Amino acid sequence: MKAFWAVAASLVAWSSVAHADVQSSPQHVMFEVKFGPYVPHIDRSVGLGGKTPFSDVFGDPSSGIGSTPAWGLLGQGELDYQFFHGFGVLGVGLSAGYHSRTAKSFVLDPKSQKYCQVQDDGSGGRSYVLPTKPDPTKVTYNDCISDDEDKLNVVPMSLLLSYRFDVLDRRFGIPIIPYVKVGLAYYAWWFGNSSSYVSTVNTTDSNGQPKALDASGGSLGLVVHPGLALNLSALDPSAARAIDQEVGLNRVTLFVELNYSWVNGFGRARNLDLSDTSLSAGLGFEF
Amino acid sequence: MTRWTKQLLVFALVASGPQRALADGTTTTGSGTCSGMVNSKAISGKTMLSLGGELVTQNQGVVFGRAECECRSRDIKMRVLLDQPVAQDGQQFSSSMYVGQDNCSEQTPRTTSGALCEQITATNPQDNGGFSLEPNAFRSVSPIDIVLPAEALTKPKPVGSTSWDYKCDTGGPQNVTAQVLLGPDSGPATCKLPLSVNTQGPTAPSLDAVGSGSGALTARWSVQTGTSGIQYYQVLCRSVKAPTVPVMSEEFRSSTPYFFSACIDGKLYRRPLNASNTNTTEDRPGRGETSVAGKFLVDPRFICSERITATTTDLSARISGLNNGEDYEVMVVSIDNYGNASPSAVMIGTPQPTKGVLDDICQQEADCPAGFGCSASGRLPAPSLLLSLSAGGLILGLLRRRKVSR
């Protein structure tokens, strides 16, 4: 406890030195770049009836049936317009990012003219079988896959309202800025493959006639991003002030935030569930 | 002379060296020279190589090598350009032609048993009827074209050999000189054209696997670590069911050069090569020719990939546009800097339909996931629109920013 107060006292003392009495330039825009892990939970989509097609194709062959595939990298950028500066900063912003992942697609077995099915092997893993008659044929993962790849692309886009509690930083020179963002999200997605940027799905229409559809769409939802930012400008206040006066860069922050996304078309059927909860980190630039 | 000046001089000497390696197997100076006396008259001039009627300059490539079809001549000519006529009317002189060692024009090599010095006539090599060496042609300064038989260029017959089995694959580069002798054997004038012919193909690749995809096959191959001399690879394929019909579209074949020389039905197809290495001078076997139902030959009609540079770490190529359920023969050829190609073994692959995540979901259209207000077949939202809006917002924000006076 003593250590805490010692650190707090030091920060306050530092702030009194660091917080020089020089007026900073107006601040209205914030740009962020951030990176973090992401894995959509497509198999939770409403209407799949217990199927786990995403895990079947993108999951680790040695994992259990229906297990969530490994995370991939999600890179995002965000642009905010800060319209209120008072007890903290309020802003509205747009963010967009990109995530992709690939996996080998399943191939039609030339003999049985069947595709492999993924089943529970009874010991926590998964097994692959061809649904042959009278008895299914057990095969290996490599027997099931082709040389073609299935590629999932996701472009998460959000309209955000953000609040940054920068009072500690502004008034006391303590360079910690808690913040939270909430917003409406639209995650565009499409599947590609080795042959095409957007793959085609062969299905049948309501009359039973064959129909080819592009494998693309989007899901609507909500996002919440609580986070904590460290004002890097506090490391060298005089240099930061000079940069502000010269180019108008008010503040550079290093941040870590929670990405909570509930993006499944608000639970409606025929929407892919692209929700996930993860952490991301990045840099913010306020102008 | 400073150190830098010396270095520059050395560089200039190296750069202007007499020989220059041409792509596709022949090294030549681009020209040789004529020298000596005929009828007490000094001659001078130069020699050049012509292929298919085009003179080979130092910037052009030519094709020699193992692809020289069955060691038969195919319009390879030596052009002699004299500065002045060798003799006046009425003055008699003889002419002959030899191919072999550089000093083949000297009497001793031409008579020394075992020396590489082969006289070229209309009957040597066999069926060399296109050969003509008329002394009267040297009475003017007009260009003189003399047919060169590929047999002798790729493997000259030693003096004293009674029979000689010409084989193009002689296992490596060799230097020969084609030369015309004018005047008496005791002291002829000569026009020489030095040539180097590489008849050895590169190490053949090992085709490891042919994987299936939807309407596609993926060939994967390898070569032993440390293998040198391979510049490119190119994949060939043909349908087992219709082995005489090129698999790839006319559009693909017309826009994709082949980078190897091929011998089809006794005819040489030199890889199209010019200064920009395009296929503008391409020559391929005709579409109607059918002689490929048997062995899968290295045939330009059956290229199924672009060239793949040998330095790439991923030795694989995907062949698309194939029919699911149909068997295809696939092979890959390694290609050296001279256009010599060495084929791998042939493997058979069969494209098969594949399925992805949505194929399990979309049994019926009504089950397909949809977008926000649009069907699954609707257009993708354009991320560029969002980025444009963001950029616009940033600019507006920056415009609003006013600098505070100090």
XYZ file of C-alpha atoms in Angstrom:
693
model
C 0.000 0.000 0.000
C 2.846 2.299 0.812
C 4.311 1.609 -2.578
C 1.039 2.591 -4.240
C 0.916 5.937 -2.494
C 4.571 6.498 -3.244
C 3.953 5.922 -6.950
C 0.842 8.105 -6.856
C 2.703 10.882 -5.134
C 5.507 10.636 -7.636
C 3.080 10.845 -10.540
C 1.391 13.909 -9.072
C 4.743 15.541 -8.434
C 5.844 14.696 -11.965
C 2.624 16.044 -13.331
C 3.181 19.393 -11.713
C 6.437 19.666 -13.591
C 5.336 18.071 -16.803
C 2.072 19.930 -17.141
C 3.524 23.169 -18.360
C 1.347 26.155 -18.851
C 1.409 26.142 -22.615
C -1.871 26.027 -24.477
C -2.173 23.064 -26.783
C -3.669 23.185 -30.258
C -7.333 22.306 -30.818
C -8.027 18.607 -30.795
C -10.808 17.096 -32.885
C -9.563 13.987 -34.625
C -8.202 10.717 -33.385
C -6.759 7.966 -35.534
C -6.012 4.518 -34.197
C -4.409 1.383 -35.484
C -4.684 -1.802 -33.515
C -4.043 -5.489 -33.821
C -5.275 -8.452 -31.923
C -6.422 -12.043 -32.129
C -9.788 -12.909 -33.586
C -11.776 -16.005 -34.261
C -15.400 -15.861 -35.341
C -17.828 -18.270 -33.750
C -19.643 -19.240 -36.901
C -20.745 -22.574 -35.540
C -22.935 -20.723 -33.028
C -24.995 -19.279 -35.868
C -28.706 -19.747 -35.472
C -30.179 -22.429 -37.681
C -27.207 -24.748 -38.043
C -29.007 -27.469 -36.158
C -25.949 -28.675 -34.324
C -23.707 -28.744 -37.355
C -20.219 -27.383 -36.944
C -19.091 -26.712 -40.509
C -16.654 -23.967 -39.538
C -14.860 -26.149 -37.016
C -14.940 -29.094 -39.401
C -13.063 -27.219 -42.090
C -11.001 -24.674 -40.153
C -10.512 -26.571 -36.912
C -7.402 -28.415 -35.872
C -7.752 -32.055 -37.030
C -6.447 -33.196 -33.681
C -8.960 -31.192 -31.681
C -12.382 -32.215 -30.531
C -15.382 -32.041 -32.777
C -16.881 -28.581 -32.827
C -13.899 -26.991 -31.097
C -13.213 -23.387 -31.912
C -10.491 -22.969 -34.530
C -7.299 -21.181 -33.604
C -7.313 -17.410 -33.580
C -6.012 -15.349 -36.442
C -4.815 -11.791 -36.687
C -7.291 -8.960 -36.950
C -5.959 -5.555 -37.912
C -8.161 -2.521 -37.539
C -8.074 1.209 -38.054
C -10.363 3.761 -36.485
C -11.058 7.405 -37.121
C -12.886 9.466 -34.488
C -14.223 12.972 -34.518
C -14.061 14.407 -30.998
C -16.933 16.801 -30.558
C -16.847 17.422 -26.833
C -13.949 18.307 -24.571
C -14.883 18.785 -20.964
C -14.837 16.265 -18.224
C -13.271 13.835 -20.643
C -13.654 13.582 -24.397
C -16.633 12.402 -26.369
C -16.302 11.339 -29.947
C -17.921 9.453 -32.758
C -15.935 7.285 -35.067
C -15.747 4.700 -37.734
C -13.563 1.652 -37.605
C -12.749 -0.955 -40.187
C -10.445 -3.913 -40.272
C -9.593 -7.122 -42.018
C -9.210 -10.712 -40.998
C -8.688 -13.785 -43.144
C -7.947 -17.428 -42.600
C -7.511 -20.393 -44.875
C -7.969 -24.130 -44.599
C -7.939 -27.035 -46.981
C -11.368 -27.712 -48.391
C -12.843 -31.198 -48.362
C -12.689 -33.172 -51.581
C -15.196 -35.566 -53.076
C -14.020 -39.144 -52.723
C -13.896 -40.469 -56.305
C -14.861 -44.000 -55.368
C -17.770 -43.435 -53.055
C -18.728 -40.039 -54.488
C -19.098 -38.844 -50.912
C -17.492 -36.173 -48.810
C -15.893 -36.959 -45.479
C -17.837 -36.365 -42.334
C -16.350 -35.326 -39.035
C -17.403 -37.319 -36.023
C -16.639 -37.526 -32.343
C -14.071 -40.257 -31.832
C -15.300 -40.890 -28.323
C -12.061 -39.821 -26.676
C -12.292 -36.086 -26.994
C -10.933 -35.927 -30.507
C -12.448 -36.064 -33.949
C -12.471 -38.764 -36.559
C -13.120 -38.643 -40.276
C -15.378 -41.107 -42.034
C -16.803 -41.587 -45.478
C -20.532 -42.296 -45.252
C -20.338 -45.450 -47.314
C -22.867 -48.245 -47.093
C -23.444 -50.534 -45.393
C -20.711 -49.330 -43.022
C -18.958 -45.986 -42.907
C -15.298 -46.066 -43.866
C -12.855 -44.539 -41.452
C -10.274 -42.387 -43.198
C -7.615 -39.861 -42.277
C -7.802 -36.100 -42.485
C -5.417 -36.131 -45.428
C -7.751 -38.465 -47.271
C -10.508 -35.924 -46.889
C -8.863 -32.734 -48.031
C -8.090 -31.379 -51.447
C -5.275 -29.166 -52.573
C -7.719 -26.287 -52.790
C -8.149 -23.838 -49.984
C -11.231 -22.316 -48.471
C -10.605 -18.749 -47.388
C -12.762 -16.798 -44.992
C -12.491 -13.036 -45.219
C -14.056 -10.732 -42.645
C -14.176 -6.954 -42.784
C -15.497 -5.729 -39.429
C -16.887 -2.207 -39.581
C -18.276 -0.228 -36.660
C -19.926 3.103 -35.968
C -18.731 4.027 -32.508
C -19.453 6.450 -29.702
C -16.398 6.848 -27.507
C -15.711 8.427 -24.172
C -12.171 9.016 -22.967
C -11.617 9.956 -19.368
C -8.487 12.039 -19.879
C -9.006 14.221 -16.804
C -6.144 12.515 -15.016
C -3.888 13.224 -17.936
C -5.051 16.749 -18.657
C -5.396 18.110 -15.141
C -2.986 16.063 -13.097
C -0.482 14.884 -15.654
C -1.096 11.252 -14.850
C -0.777 9.708 -18.290
C -3.435 7.079 -17.882
C -6.622 7.407 -19.956
C -9.418 4.915 -19.351
C -11.983 4.858 -22.120
C -14.911 2.979 -23.487
C -16.431 2.694 -26.953
C -19.801 1.296 -27.835
C -21.212 0.970 -31.261
C -23.165 -0.633 -34.007
C -21.221 -3.163 -36.016
C -21.560 -4.596 -39.467
C -19.195 -7.415 -40.314
C -18.974 -8.093 -44.015
C -17.758 -11.556 -44.880
C -17.055 -13.667 -47.884
C -15.537 -17.017 -48.648
C -13.014 -17.399 -51.409
C -11.115 -20.401 -52.652
C -8.115 -21.275 -54.717
C -10.028 -20.548 -57.895
C -11.881 -17.397 -57.092
C -11.886 -14.392 -54.817
C -15.511 -14.996 -53.936
C -16.476 -18.621 -54.131
C -19.801 -19.911 -55.402
C -22.193 -22.068 -53.466
C -24.360 -24.459 -55.402
C -27.745 -24.830 -53.805
C -31.359 -25.223 -54.809
C -34.056 -22.593 -54.852
C -37.578 -22.956 -53.468
C -38.628 -24.813 -56.627
C -35.853 -27.313 -56.297
C -33.929 -25.842 -59.194
C -30.145 -25.588 -58.978
C -28.938 -22.140 -58.117
C -25.469 -20.702 -57.660
C -24.917 -18.015 -55.058
C -21.909 -15.941 -54.203
C -20.585 -16.926 -50.805
C -20.767 -13.490 -49.286
C -22.880 -11.520 -46.898
C -22.792 -9.572 -43.673
C -23.967 -9.652 -40.087
C -25.129 -6.803 -37.888
C -24.439 -6.513 -34.181
C -23.033 -4.530 -31.313
C -19.526 -3.946 -30.078
C -18.124 -2.697 -26.791
C -14.489 -1.748 -26.331
C -13.388 -0.782 -22.847
C -9.708 0.057 -22.747
C -6.812 1.733 -21.069
C -4.450 4.113 -22.821
C -1.049 5.398 -21.823
C -0.190 8.893 -22.989
C 3.221 8.484 -24.568
C 3.524 12.238 -24.980
C 4.102 12.392 -21.236
C 7.448 10.709 -21.682
C 8.869 13.910 -23.088
C 6.395 16.752 -22.525
C 8.536 19.452 -24.031
C 9.043 17.519 -27.226
C 5.356 16.640 -27.292
C 4.438 20.335 -26.991
C 6.811 21.213 -29.775
C 5.311 18.572 -32.027
C 1.845 19.822 -31.163
C 2.773 23.366 -32.079
C 4.479 22.295 -35.282
C 2.156 19.673 -36.727
C -0.833 19.734 -34.420
C -0.338 16.241 -32.988
C -1.768 16.626 -29.519
C -1.247 13.225 -28.081
C 0.072 9.780 -28.905
C -1.245 6.910 -26.848
C -0.454 3.260 -26.472
C -3.532 1.313 -25.584
C -4.926 -2.075 -24.769
C -8.622 -2.689 -25.162
C -11.129 -5.449 -24.918
C -12.929 -6.315 -28.121
C -16.313 -7.601 -27.228
C -18.372 -8.146 -30.322
C -21.864 -9.539 -30.485
C -22.325 -9.787 -34.204
C -24.854 -12.388 -35.225
C -27.632 -10.400 -36.845
C -29.165 -9.916 -33.389
C -29.811 -13.611 -33.153
C -31.837 -13.878 -36.310
C -31.591 -16.955 -38.472
C -29.593 -16.884 -41.715
C -26.871 -14.735 -40.190
C -23.349 -15.903 -39.566
C -22.269 -15.450 -35.981
C -19.024 -13.503 -36.161
C -18.909 -12.656 -32.462
C -15.738 -12.853 -30.431
C -14.170 -11.523 -27.276
C -10.482 -10.750 -27.344
C -7.853 -8.188 -26.513
C -6.131 -5.900 -28.943
C -3.412 -3.322 -28.632
C -2.395 -0.387 -30.730
C -1.409 3.221 -31.077
C -3.649 6.276 -31.108
C -2.885 9.674 -32.577
C -4.955 12.701 -31.563
C -4.882 15.815 -33.703
C 47.243 5.850 -63.711
C 45.167 5.761 -60.601
C 43.797 2.617 -59.035
C 40.321 3.583 -60.192
C 41.451 4.124 -63.742
C 43.057 0.679 -63.761
C 39.912 -0.899 -62.469
C 37.837 0.853 -65.086
C 40.195 -0.354 -67.773
C 40.011 -3.920 -66.520
C 36.231 -3.690 -66.441
C 36.122 -2.361 -69.978
C 38.360 -5.167 -71.213
C 36.228 -7.786 -69.539
C 33.015 -6.250 -70.827
C 34.269 -6.155 -74.379
C 35.593 -9.720 -74.350
C 35.403 -11.613 -77.614
C 32.829 -14.166 -76.513
C 29.383 -13.597 -75.200
C 27.065 -16.246 -73.887
C 23.787 -16.288 -75.729
C 20.718 -17.840 -74.333
C 19.715 -21.238 -75.625
C 22.969 -22.942 -75.976
C 25.151 -21.087 -78.350
C 28.031 -18.919 -77.414
C 29.394 -16.883 -80.206
C 31.139 -13.644 -80.758
C 28.184 -12.738 -82.880
C 30.629 -12.796 -85.691
C 33.868 -14.356 -86.765
C 36.432 -13.077 -89.186
C 37.866 -13.807 -92.582
C 41.586 -13.575 -93.182
C 44.344 -14.882 -95.419
C 45.387 -14.666 -99.039
C 43.636 -15.955 -102.147
C 45.395 -15.616 -105.440
C 47.888 -13.262 -103.811
C 45.067 -11.044 -102.700
C 44.367 -10.441 -99.029
C 40.785 -10.922 -97.949
C 38.911 -9.564 -94.996
C 35.367 -9.726 -93.806
C 33.241 -11.217 -91.088
C 30.982 -14.159 -90.444
C 27.679 -14.325 -88.610
C 25.158 -16.925 -87.626
C 21.641 -16.903 -88.978
C 18.710 -18.896 -87.690
C 15.501 -19.082 -89.575
C 16.680 -16.293 -91.804
C 17.470 -13.939 -88.932
C 20.995 -12.895 -88.194
C 22.150 -13.592 -84.692
C 23.564 -10.551 -83.067
C 25.089 -10.349 -79.681
C 21.777 -9.365 -78.156
C 19.767 -12.241 -79.498
C 19.405 -15.795 -78.375
C 19.492 -18.866 -80.498
C 18.672 -22.474 -79.971
C 21.066 -25.330 -80.106
C 21.287 -28.327 -77.946
C 19.663 -31.633 -77.321
C 16.427 -30.384 -78.773
C 18.066 -30.188 -82.148
C 15.777 -32.685 -83.685
C 17.459 -35.983 -84.260
C 20.585 -34.046 -85.075
C 19.153 -32.812 -88.334
C 19.783 -29.434 -89.801
C 17.126 -26.830 -89.442
C 17.943 -23.651 -91.227
C 21.127 -22.875 -89.371
C 23.356 -20.872 -91.629
C 26.688 -19.187 -91.600
C 26.686 -15.853 -93.319
C 29.907 -14.577 -94.842
C 30.249 -10.876 -95.471
C 33.384 -10.034 -97.386
C 34.814 -6.548 -97.575
C 35.943 -7.142 -101.146
C 35.654 -9.951 -103.730
C 38.052 -12.820 -103.289
C 39.101 -13.022 -106.921
C 38.432 -11.576 -110.299
C 36.738 -13.401 -113.126
C 38.969 -16.004 -114.588
C 40.964 -16.549 -111.458
C 40.357 -20.065 -110.197
C 40.311 -21.088 -106.549
C 38.776 -23.901 -104.569
C 36.479 -23.772 -101.572
C 35.639 -26.236 -98.838
C 34.059 -26.279 -95.467
C 35.045 -27.891 -92.188
C 33.577 -28.038 -88.735
C 35.519 -29.032 -85.664
C 38.565 -27.820 -83.835
C 39.499 -24.202 -84.072
C 42.676 -25.061 -85.967
C 40.792 -27.334 -88.288
C 41.785 -25.210 -91.243
C 45.378 -26.224 -90.752
C 46.570 -29.208 -92.669
C 47.598 -31.365 -89.733
C 44.302 -31.547 -87.856
C 42.522 -32.302 -91.102
C 44.654 -35.343 -91.596
C 45.385 -36.385 -88.038
C 43.353 -39.417 -87.143
C 41.024 -38.680 -84.261
C 41.175 -34.903 -84.649
C 37.778 -33.210 -84.640
C 37.775 -31.900 -88.126
C 34.909 -32.946 -90.300
C 34.486 -31.861 -93.867
C 30.982 -30.825 -94.753
C 29.605 -31.816 -98.129
C 26.221 -32.468 -99.673
C 26.526 -36.064 -98.535
C 28.205 -35.574 -95.187
C 26.349 -35.678 -92.904
C 23.796 -37.812 -94.648
C 21.006 -36.049 -96.498
C 22.833 -32.733 -96.379
C 21.503 -31.790 -99.753
C 20.845 -28.232 -98.762
C 24.551 -27.613 -98.498
C 26.113 -25.524 -101.168
C 29.512 -23.874 -101.337
C 29.972 -22.303 -104.715
C 33.336 -20.521 -105.167
C 31.814 -18.029 -107.545
C 29.711 -16.681 -104.718
C 32.894 -15.213 -103.275
C 33.495 -13.103 -106.308
C 31.188 -10.435 -104.946
C 30.546 -8.753 -101.618
C 26.947 -9.911 -101.471
C 26.095 -11.897 -98.318
C 26.812 -15.587 -98.698
C 24.663 -17.970 -96.670
C 25.997 -21.484 -96.126
C 23.827 -24.145 -94.512
C 25.344 -25.625 -91.378
C 24.345 -29.173 -90.475
C 23.414 -29.467 -86.817
C 24.927 -32.908 -86.633
C 28.440 -31.668 -87.059
C 27.891 -28.680 -84.835
C 26.613 -30.745 -81.951
C 29.145 -33.517 -82.394
C 31.823 -33.315 -85.125
C 33.045 -36.587 -86.514
C 36.715 -37.287 -85.759
C 39.072 -37.627 -88.692
C 39.429 -41.274 -89.659
C 36.093 -42.422 -88.318
C 34.426 -44.719 -90.742
C 31.057 -44.579 -89.090
C 29.679 -42.126 -86.679
C 26.450 -42.289 -84.808
C 25.330 -38.756 -84.386
C 23.731 -38.160 -81.060
C 22.708 -34.778 -79.917
C 22.987 -35.518 -76.254
C 26.709 -35.391 -75.893
C 26.698 -34.459 -72.283
C 27.749 -30.897 -72.081
C 28.910 -27.708 -73.730
C 31.480 -27.956 -76.440
C 33.184 -25.476 -78.664
C 33.449 -25.911 -82.399
C 34.428 -23.688 -85.234
C 32.658 -23.643 -88.546
C 35.026 -22.502 -91.224
C 35.151 -21.945 -94.934
C 38.469 -22.498 -96.670
C 39.210 -20.553 -99.827
C 42.187 -21.379 -102.014
C 44.681 -24.218 -101.947
C 44.881 -26.583 -99.028
C 48.503 -25.709 -98.579
C 47.681 -22.151 -97.570
C 44.030 -21.278 -97.664
C 42.300 -18.143 -96.537
C 39.677 -18.838 -93.917
C 36.365 -17.477 -92.717
C 35.731 -18.755 -89.202
C 32.681 -18.741 -86.988
C 33.315 -19.953 -83.445
C 30.362 -21.646 -81.774
C 29.691 -23.307 -78.476
C 26.865 -25.786 -78.259
C 25.346 -26.973 -75.019
C 23.620 -30.258 -75.508
C 23.179 -31.291 -71.915
C 19.802 -30.918 -70.298
C 19.530 -29.801 -66.694
C 18.788 -32.174 -63.858
C 15.291 -33.558 -64.254
C 12.896 -32.609 -61.469
C 11.172 -35.215 -59.363
C 7.423 -34.879 -59.556
C 6.370 -35.668 -56.002
C 2.607 -35.335 -56.095
C -0.346 -34.191 -58.133
C -3.087 -33.011 -55.807
C -6.750 -32.615 -56.631
C -8.830 -29.500 -56.482
C -12.109 -28.442 -57.947
C -11.457 -28.267 -61.677
C -7.799 -28.072 -60.865
C -4.652 -30.017 -60.139
C -1.656 -28.941 -58.137
C 1.711 -30.332 -59.166
C 4.477 -30.434 -56.577
C 8.030 -31.308 -57.428
C 11.518 -31.145 -56.041
C 15.153 -31.286 -57.012
C 18.072 -32.341 -54.914
C 19.678 -29.668 -52.795
C 22.600 -28.109 -54.554
C 21.292 -28.746 -58.045
C 22.480 -26.034 -60.380
C 21.827 -25.049 -63.954
C 18.035 -24.906 -63.753
C 16.590 -21.539 -64.653
C 12.889 -22.296 -64.926
C 10.271 -24.948 -64.624
C 7.145 -25.323 -66.691
C 4.296 -27.752 -66.182
C 2.740 -29.713 -69.023
C -0.482 -31.649 -68.911
C -2.790 -33.527 -71.213
C -6.009 -35.429 -70.899
C -5.722 -39.195 -70.795
C -8.991 -39.406 -72.655
C -7.973 -36.994 -75.406
C -4.168 -36.963 -75.497
C -3.893 -35.142 -78.799
C -5.971 -32.151 -77.807
C -4.305 -29.338 -75.889
C -5.850 -28.959 -72.470
C -5.453 -25.260 -71.986
C -7.452 -22.702 -73.891
C -6.251 -21.126 -77.063
C -6.155 -17.827 -75.200
C -3.830 -19.239 -72.560
C -1.553 -20.883 -75.060
C -1.325 -17.873 -77.270
C -0.450 -15.620 -74.388
C 1.916 -17.970 -72.588
C 5.329 -18.593 -74.068
C 7.044 -21.931 -73.755
C 10.546 -21.637 -72.490
C 12.058 -24.831 -73.829
C 13.023 -26.247 -77.177
C 11.159 -29.278 -78.357
C 11.549 -31.933 -80.987
C 8.202 -33.048 -82.355
C 7.886 -35.398 -85.301
C 11.432 -34.718 -86.382
C 10.940 -30.997 -86.363
C 12.554 -28.557 -84.029
C 10.489 -26.000 -82.182
C 12.792 -23.450 -80.728
C 11.525 -21.652 -77.718
C 10.305 -18.254 -78.742
C 12.951 -15.851 -77.705
C 13.825 -12.399 -78.712
C 15.298 -9.438 -76.987
C 12.295 -8.996 -74.726
C 11.744 -12.730 -74.323
C 8.195 -12.593 -75.583
C 6.470 -15.047 -77.801
C 6.143 -12.812 -80.789
C 8.211 -15.200 -82.846
C 6.548 -18.253 -81.466
C 6.478 -21.405 -83.493
C 4.415 -24.307 -82.211
C 3.314 -27.618 -83.577
C 0.084 -27.232 -85.481
C -3.185 -27.977 -83.812
C -4.113 -30.542 -86.387
C -0.968 -32.602 -86.005
C -1.608 -35.768 -84.090
C 1.329 -37.852 -83.127
C 1.264 -37.499 -79.409
C -1.152 -40.204 -78.406
C 1.705 -42.348 -77.209
C 4.471 -41.071 -75.048
C 3.872 -37.721 -73.413
C 6.488 -35.586 -75.115
C 7.838 -32.220 -74.132
C 5.457 -30.503 -76.489
C 4.723 -26.768 -76.457
C 1.057 -27.482 -77.169
C 0.623 -28.951 -73.751
C 1.990 -26.265 -71.499
C -0.286 -25.841 -68.521
C 1.552 -23.234 -66.514
C 3.550 -20.104 -66.828
C 7.247 -20.471 -66.251
C 8.250 -20.856 -62.649
C 11.608 -19.451 -61.705
C 13.955 -21.972 -60.195
C 14.822 -19.724 -57.279
C 11.339 -19.896 -55.849
C 10.989 -21.852 -52.635
C 7.526 -23.149 -53.473
C 8.013 -25.665 -56.250
C 4.397 -26.126 -57.132
C 1.928 -24.986 -59.740
C -1.829 -25.048 -59.842
C -3.437 -25.977 -63.127
C -7.003 -24.751 -63.326
C -9.719 -24.946 -65.926
C -9.807 -28.753 -65.906
C -12.800 -31.068 -65.828
C -13.732 -32.756 -62.584
C -13.555 -36.527 -62.727
C -11.281 -36.597 -65.790
C -7.781 -38.085 -65.631
C -4.877 -35.912 -66.673
C -1.223 -36.722 -67.224
C 1.043 -34.161 -65.642
C 4.762 -33.609 -65.908
C 7.125 -30.811 -65.117
C 10.223 -29.901 -67.080
C 13.326 -28.198 -65.807
C 14.787 -25.716 -68.225
C 18.335 -24.432 -68.381
C 19.576 -21.126 -69.613
C 19.820 -22.475 -73.143
C 16.305 -23.794 -73.470
C 17.291 -27.414 -72.902
C 14.529 -29.168 -71.027
C 14.539 -32.299 -68.894
C 11.169 -33.853 -68.122
C 10.109 -35.459 -64.885
C 8.209 -38.693 -64.720
C 4.534 -38.475 -65.664
C 1.872 -38.675 -62.968
C -1.872 -38.877 -63.324
C -4.210 -36.645 -61.381
C -7.969 -36.278 -61.314
C -9.696 -33.043 -60.345
C -12.580 -33.551 -57.945
C -15.283 -31.249 -56.599
C -14.597 -29.726 -53.212
C -16.803 -28.283 -50.542
C -16.317 -25.463 -48.127
C -18.065 -24.209 -45.022
C -21.121 -22.800 -46.758
C -21.783 -25.949 -48.751
C -22.802 -27.616 -45.519
C -25.046 -24.744 -44.553
C -26.640 -24.011 -47.891
C -28.449 -27.227 -48.664
C -31.242 -24.982 -49.827
C -31.180 -21.328 -50.718
C -33.452 -20.549 -47.807
C -30.800 -21.853 -45.439
C -28.029 -19.659 -46.794
C -26.781 -16.893 -44.567
C -27.773 -13.467 -45.708
C -26.397 -10.009 -45.360
C -28.054 -7.068 -43.723
C -30.887 -6.354 -46.069
C -29.404 -8.213 -48.983
C -29.267 -11.806 -50.043
C -26.227 -13.982 -49.983
C -25.822 -13.254 -53.630
C -25.927 -9.541 -53.015
C -22.970 -7.347 -53.636
C -20.323 -6.986 -51.034
C -20.245 -3.781 -49.054
C -17.293 -1.819 -50.270
C -14.716 -1.238 -47.556
C -13.267 1.407 -49.809
C -16.406 3.461 -49.250
C -15.797 3.432 -45.529
C -12.175 4.293 -46.000
C -13.119 7.179 -48.263
C -15.541 8.486 -45.680
C -12.902 8.151 -43.007
C -10.351 9.991 -45.078
C -12.874 12.725 -45.736
C -13.587 13.028 -42.041
C -9.936 13.278 -41.264
C -9.420 16.036 -43.795
C -12.421 17.943 -42.455
C -11.123 17.547 -38.944
C -7.718 18.777 -39.888
C -9.208 21.735 -41.711
C -11.102 22.673 -38.598
C -7.992 22.563 -36.528
C -6.624 26.003 -35.973
C -3.190 26.580 -34.808
C -2.919 28.502 -31.588
C -0.614 31.412 -31.654
C 2.306 31.039 -29.400
